Coordinates of C-alpha atoms in Angstrom, one line a residue:
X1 CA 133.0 84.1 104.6
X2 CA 134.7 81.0 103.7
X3 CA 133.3 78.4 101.4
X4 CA 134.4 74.6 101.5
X5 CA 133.3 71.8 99.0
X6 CA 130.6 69.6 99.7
X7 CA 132.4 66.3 100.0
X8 CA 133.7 65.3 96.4
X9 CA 131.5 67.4 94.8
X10 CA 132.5 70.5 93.0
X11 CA 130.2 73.0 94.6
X12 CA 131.0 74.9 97.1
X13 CA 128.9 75.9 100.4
X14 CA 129.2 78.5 102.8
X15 CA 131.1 77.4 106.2
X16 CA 127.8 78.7 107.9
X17 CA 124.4 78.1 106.3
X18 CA 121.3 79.2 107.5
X19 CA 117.8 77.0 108.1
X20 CA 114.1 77.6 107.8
X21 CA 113.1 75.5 110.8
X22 CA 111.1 78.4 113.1
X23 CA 108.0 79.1 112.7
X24 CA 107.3 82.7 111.5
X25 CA 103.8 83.7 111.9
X26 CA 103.2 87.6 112.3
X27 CA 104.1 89.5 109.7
X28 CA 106.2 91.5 112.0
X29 CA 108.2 88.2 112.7
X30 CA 107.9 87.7 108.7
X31 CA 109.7 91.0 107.9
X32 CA 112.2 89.8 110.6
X33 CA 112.9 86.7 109.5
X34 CA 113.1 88.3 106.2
X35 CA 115.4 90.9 107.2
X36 CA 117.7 87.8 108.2
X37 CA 117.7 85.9 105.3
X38 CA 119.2 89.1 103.1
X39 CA 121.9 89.3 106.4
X40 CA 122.8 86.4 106.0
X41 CA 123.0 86.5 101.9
X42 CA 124.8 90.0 102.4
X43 CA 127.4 88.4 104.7
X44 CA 128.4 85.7 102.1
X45 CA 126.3 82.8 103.4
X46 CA 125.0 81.1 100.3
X47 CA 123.8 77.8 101.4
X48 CA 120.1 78.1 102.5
X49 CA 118.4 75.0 103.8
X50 CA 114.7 74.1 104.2
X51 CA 112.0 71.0 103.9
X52 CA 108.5 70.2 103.4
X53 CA 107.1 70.1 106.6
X54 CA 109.0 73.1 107.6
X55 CA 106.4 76.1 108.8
X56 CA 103.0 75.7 110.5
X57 CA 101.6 73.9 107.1
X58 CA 103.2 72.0 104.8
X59 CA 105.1 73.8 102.0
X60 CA 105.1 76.9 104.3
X61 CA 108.7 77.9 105.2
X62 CA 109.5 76.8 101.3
X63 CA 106.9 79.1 100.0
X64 CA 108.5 82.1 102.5
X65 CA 112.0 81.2 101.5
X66 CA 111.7 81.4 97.9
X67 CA 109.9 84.9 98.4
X68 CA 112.4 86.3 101.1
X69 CA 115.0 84.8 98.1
X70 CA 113.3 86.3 94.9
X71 CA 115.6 89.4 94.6
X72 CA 118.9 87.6 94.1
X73 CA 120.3 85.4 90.5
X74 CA 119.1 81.6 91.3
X75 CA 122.7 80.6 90.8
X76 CA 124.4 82.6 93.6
X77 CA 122.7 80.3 96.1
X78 CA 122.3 76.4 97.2
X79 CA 119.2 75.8 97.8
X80 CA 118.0 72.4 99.7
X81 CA 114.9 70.6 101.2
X82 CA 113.7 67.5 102.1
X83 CA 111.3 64.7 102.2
X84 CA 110.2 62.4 104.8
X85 CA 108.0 62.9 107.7
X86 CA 104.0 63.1 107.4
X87 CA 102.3 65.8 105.2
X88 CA 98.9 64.6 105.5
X89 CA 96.7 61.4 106.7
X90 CA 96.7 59.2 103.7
X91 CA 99.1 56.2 104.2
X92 CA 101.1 57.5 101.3
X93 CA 101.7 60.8 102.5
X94 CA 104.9 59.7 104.1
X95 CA 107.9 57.8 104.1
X96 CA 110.3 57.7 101.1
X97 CA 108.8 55.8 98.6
X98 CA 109.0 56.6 95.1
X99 CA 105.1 58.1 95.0
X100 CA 105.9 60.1 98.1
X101 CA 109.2 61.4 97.0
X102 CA 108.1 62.9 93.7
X103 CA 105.2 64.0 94.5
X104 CA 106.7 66.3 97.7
X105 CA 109.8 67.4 95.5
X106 CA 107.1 68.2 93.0
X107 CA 105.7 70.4 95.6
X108 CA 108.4 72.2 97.4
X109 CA 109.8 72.9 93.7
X110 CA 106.3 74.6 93.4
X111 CA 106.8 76.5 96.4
X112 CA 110.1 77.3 95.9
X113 CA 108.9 79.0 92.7
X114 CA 112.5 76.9 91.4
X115 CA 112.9 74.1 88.9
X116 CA 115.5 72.6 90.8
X117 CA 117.3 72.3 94.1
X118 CA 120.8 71.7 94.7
X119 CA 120.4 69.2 97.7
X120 CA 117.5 67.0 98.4
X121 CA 117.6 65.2 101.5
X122 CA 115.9 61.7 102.6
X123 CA 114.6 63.3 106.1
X124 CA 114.9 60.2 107.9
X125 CA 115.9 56.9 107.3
X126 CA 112.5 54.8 106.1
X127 CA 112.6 51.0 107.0
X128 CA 109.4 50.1 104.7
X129 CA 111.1 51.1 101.8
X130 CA 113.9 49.5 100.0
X131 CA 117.3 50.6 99.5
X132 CA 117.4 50.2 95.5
X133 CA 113.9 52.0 95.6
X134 CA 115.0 55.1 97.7
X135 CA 118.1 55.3 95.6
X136 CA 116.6 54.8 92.2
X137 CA 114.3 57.7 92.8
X138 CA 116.6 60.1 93.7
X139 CA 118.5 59.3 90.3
X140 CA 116.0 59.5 89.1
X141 CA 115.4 63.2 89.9
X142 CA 119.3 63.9 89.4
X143 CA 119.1 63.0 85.6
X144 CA 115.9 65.0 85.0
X145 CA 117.7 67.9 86.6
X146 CA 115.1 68.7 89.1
X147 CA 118.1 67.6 92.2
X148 CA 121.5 68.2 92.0
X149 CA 122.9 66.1 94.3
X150 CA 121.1 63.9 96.6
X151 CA 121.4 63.4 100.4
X152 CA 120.7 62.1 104.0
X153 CA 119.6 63.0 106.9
X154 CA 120.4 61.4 110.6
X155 CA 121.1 58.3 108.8
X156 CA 122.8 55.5 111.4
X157 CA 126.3 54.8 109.4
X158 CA 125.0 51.3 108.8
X159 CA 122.2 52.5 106.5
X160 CA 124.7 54.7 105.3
X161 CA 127.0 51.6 104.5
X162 CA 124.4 50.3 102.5
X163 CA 123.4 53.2 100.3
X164 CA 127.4 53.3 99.6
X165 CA 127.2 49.5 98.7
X166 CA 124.1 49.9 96.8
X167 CA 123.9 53.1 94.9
X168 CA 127.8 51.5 93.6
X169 CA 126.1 48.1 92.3
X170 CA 123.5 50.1 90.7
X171 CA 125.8 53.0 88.7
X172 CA 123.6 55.8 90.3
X173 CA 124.9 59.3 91.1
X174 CA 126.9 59.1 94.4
X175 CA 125.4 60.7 97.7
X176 CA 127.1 64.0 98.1
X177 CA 125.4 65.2 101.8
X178 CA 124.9 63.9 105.2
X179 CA 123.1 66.4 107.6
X180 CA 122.6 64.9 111.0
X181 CA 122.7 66.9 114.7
X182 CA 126.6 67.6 115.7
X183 CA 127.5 69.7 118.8
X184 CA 129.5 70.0 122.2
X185 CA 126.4 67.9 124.0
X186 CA 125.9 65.7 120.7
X187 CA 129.0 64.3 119.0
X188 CA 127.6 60.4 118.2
X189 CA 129.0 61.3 114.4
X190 CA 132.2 61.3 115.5
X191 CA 132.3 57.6 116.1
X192 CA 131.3 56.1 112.5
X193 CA 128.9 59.0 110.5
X194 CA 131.5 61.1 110.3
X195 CA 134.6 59.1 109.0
X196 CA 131.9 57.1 106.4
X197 CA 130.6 60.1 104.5
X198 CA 134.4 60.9 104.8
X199 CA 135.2 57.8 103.1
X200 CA 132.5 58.0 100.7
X201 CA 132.8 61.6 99.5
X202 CA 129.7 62.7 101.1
X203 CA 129.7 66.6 102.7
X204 CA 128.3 66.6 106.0
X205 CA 126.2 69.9 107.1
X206 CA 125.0 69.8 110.3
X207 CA 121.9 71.2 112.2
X208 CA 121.3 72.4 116.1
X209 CA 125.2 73.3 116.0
X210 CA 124.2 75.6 118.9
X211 CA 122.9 72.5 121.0
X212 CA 119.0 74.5 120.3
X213 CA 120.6 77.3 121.5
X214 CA 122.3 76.1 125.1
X215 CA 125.5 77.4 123.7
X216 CA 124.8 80.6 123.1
X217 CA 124.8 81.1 126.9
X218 CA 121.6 82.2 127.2
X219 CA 120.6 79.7 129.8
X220 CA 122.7 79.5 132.8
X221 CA 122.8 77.7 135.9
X222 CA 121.1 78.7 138.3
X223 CA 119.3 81.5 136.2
X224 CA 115.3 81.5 135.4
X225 CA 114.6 80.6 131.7
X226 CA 115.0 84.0 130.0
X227 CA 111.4 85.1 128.5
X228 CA 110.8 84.3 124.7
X229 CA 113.8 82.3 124.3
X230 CA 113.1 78.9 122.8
X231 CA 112.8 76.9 125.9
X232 CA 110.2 79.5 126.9
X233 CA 108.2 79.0 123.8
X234 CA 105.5 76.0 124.5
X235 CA 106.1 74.7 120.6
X236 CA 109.3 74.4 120.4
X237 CA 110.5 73.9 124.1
X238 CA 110.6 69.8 124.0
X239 CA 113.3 70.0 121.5
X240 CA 116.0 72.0 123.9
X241 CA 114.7 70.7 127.4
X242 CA 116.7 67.5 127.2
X243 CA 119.7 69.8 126.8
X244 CA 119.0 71.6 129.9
X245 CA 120.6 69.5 132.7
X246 CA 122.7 70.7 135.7
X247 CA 125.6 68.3 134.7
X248 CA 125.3 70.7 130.9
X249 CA 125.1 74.2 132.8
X250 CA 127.5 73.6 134.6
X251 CA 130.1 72.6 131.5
X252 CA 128.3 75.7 130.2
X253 CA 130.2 78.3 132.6
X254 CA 133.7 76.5 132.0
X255 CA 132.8 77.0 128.6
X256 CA 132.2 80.4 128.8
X257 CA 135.3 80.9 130.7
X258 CA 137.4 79.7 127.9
X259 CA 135.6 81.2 124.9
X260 CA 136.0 84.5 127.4
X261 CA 140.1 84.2 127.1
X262 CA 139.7 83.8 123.4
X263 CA 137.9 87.1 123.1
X264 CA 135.1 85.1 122.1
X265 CA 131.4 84.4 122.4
X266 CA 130.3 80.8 123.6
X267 CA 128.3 80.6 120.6
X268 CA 131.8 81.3 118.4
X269 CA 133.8 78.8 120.7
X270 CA 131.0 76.3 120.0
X271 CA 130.6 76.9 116.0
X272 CA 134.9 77.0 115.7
X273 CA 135.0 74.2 117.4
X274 CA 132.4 72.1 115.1
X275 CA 134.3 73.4 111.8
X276 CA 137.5 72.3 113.2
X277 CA 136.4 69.0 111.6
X278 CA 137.7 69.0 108.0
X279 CA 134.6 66.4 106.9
X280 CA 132.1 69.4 107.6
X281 CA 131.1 71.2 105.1
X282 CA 128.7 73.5 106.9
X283 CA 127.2 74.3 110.5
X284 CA 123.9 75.1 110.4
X285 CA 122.3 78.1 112.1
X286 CA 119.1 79.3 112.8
X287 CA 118.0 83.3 113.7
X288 CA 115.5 85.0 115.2
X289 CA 117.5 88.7 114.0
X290 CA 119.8 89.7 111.9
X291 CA 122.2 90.4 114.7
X292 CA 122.4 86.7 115.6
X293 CA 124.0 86.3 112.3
X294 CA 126.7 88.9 112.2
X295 CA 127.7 87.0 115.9
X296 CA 127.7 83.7 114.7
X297 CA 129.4 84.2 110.9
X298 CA 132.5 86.0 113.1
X299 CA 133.3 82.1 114.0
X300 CA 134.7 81.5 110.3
X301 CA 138.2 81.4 110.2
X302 CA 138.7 81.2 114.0
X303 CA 141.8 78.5 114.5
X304 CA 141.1 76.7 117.6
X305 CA 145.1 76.0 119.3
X306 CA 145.6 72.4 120.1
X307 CA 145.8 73.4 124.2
X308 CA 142.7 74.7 123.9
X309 CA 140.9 71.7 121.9
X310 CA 142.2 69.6 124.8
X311 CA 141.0 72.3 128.0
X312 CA 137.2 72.0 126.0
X313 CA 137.8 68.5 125.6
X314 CA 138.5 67.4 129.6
X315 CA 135.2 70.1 130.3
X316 CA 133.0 68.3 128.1
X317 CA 134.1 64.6 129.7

């Protein structure tokens, strides 16, 4: 494993990290998705990312985490979460006001049986809240010790801008993450989010690397939806369908055909390709087995030549 700093800060994360966004609900998928979590730890990942409304119930995947966690020292890991979207039906249980986000990092440091975490993430950008308010709180939380560093997720670089601008008027403790969605189908970060949190010291870590698992090449053109895959599953299918277009299956088979002459898996090609970028910190994974892992964590170190950047680059135009 290779480890790179998040942003200016001094600690360093794991090049691949590994999220608590399924839904485990057997206890046969529980001991699996167990059974992943020590892979991954045993393979040197020690980023592990989660957030409040992760799970089938609020708190959920947090509670999970910190028992599939327990065995190993809280310091040999960073640990995150995050705040934002509804946890209930009161007016207040959203958003990221100050009531809202103390009362859920209150929570999820309950369930993650932790008196801290090392990243806490703004889920979303919240428009009814000020900037100086959002920002004040998460000081806040920094100089009681219950955050270590505070962050952003799928924040447009403007609102970004501002938190810079802001948190700098104010003397509070500088932003030191940015996770927002980066792949071969996704790359809108490249354009401003990326080069600000650059800028600003801010380490980006970023989710659905694996475009929901398109490049994996699971699904292929002209192929039937392979059963239990996530565009098979009815709760979680929305979130991958608007990946699956001809125009994307068919870059999908070039793809392959390149990652192929590297001795590669797509799903290595894909994750080299989004750590090529010196301003990530972390590509974020998800597994349904442990095997999944030892694929994807063979990506770290993999140099991707300049010829080959440009044959994936006139594919993906």
């Amino acid at each position: 494993m290779n480890y790179r700093r998040l942003g200016k800060a001094g600690i360093k994360v794991s090049e691949i990290a590994l999220g608590s966004w399924l839904t485990y609900g057997t206890v046969t998928e529980q001991k699996t998705a167990e059974a992943c979590i020590h892979h991954a730890y045993d393979l040197g990942i020690n980023h592990f990312d989660c957030a409040n409304v992760y799970g089938s119930a609020p708190h959920e995947a947090e509670r999970f985490l910190a028992q599939a966690l327990a065995p190993y020292a809280r310091d040999s890991y960073v640990l995150t979460t995050k705040a934002f979207w509804p946890v209930g039906p009161g007016v207040n249980d959203r958003g990221l006001s100050r009531k809202h986000l103390i009362a859920q990092l209150d929570q999820s440091l309950t369930a993650l049986g932790t008196d801290y975490v090392d990243i806490f993430y703004c889920h979303r950008y919240d428009p009814d809240t000020e900037m100086e308010e959002i920002l004040s709180t998460i000081d806040d939380q920094v100089r009681a010790g219950k955050i270590r560093y505070g962050g952003i997720s799928e924040w447009p670089a403007e609102r970004i801008a501002e938190a810079v601008s802001v948190q700098n008027a104010m003397g509070l403790h500088p932003l030191r993450a940015s996770q927002p969605v980066y792949n071969m189908f996704s790359r809108y970060i490249e354009q401003a989010v990326l080069p600000i949190c650059e800028q600003n010291g801010m380490g980006v870590v970023v989710f659905s690397p694996l475009a929901q698992g398109l490049l994996t090449g699971k699904y292929r053109l002209g192929q039937a939806t392979p059963e239990g895959s996530r565009a098979a599953t009815k709760e979680v299918s929305h979130f991958i369908t608007r990946y699956l277009t001809e125009e994307h299956l068919t870059k999908i088979e070039a793809l392959m055909g390149v990652a192929q002459e590297l001795g590669l898996t797509l799903s290595q090609l894909a994750l080299a390709w989004v750590l090529r970028q010196p301003g990530i910190s972390s590509a974020l994974i998800g597994a349904s087995r442990p095997e999944q892992i030892t694929e994807n964590v063979k990506a770290v170190g993999v140099q991707l030549a300049p010829e080959t950047l440009d044959r994936i680059e006139q594919i993906l135009q």
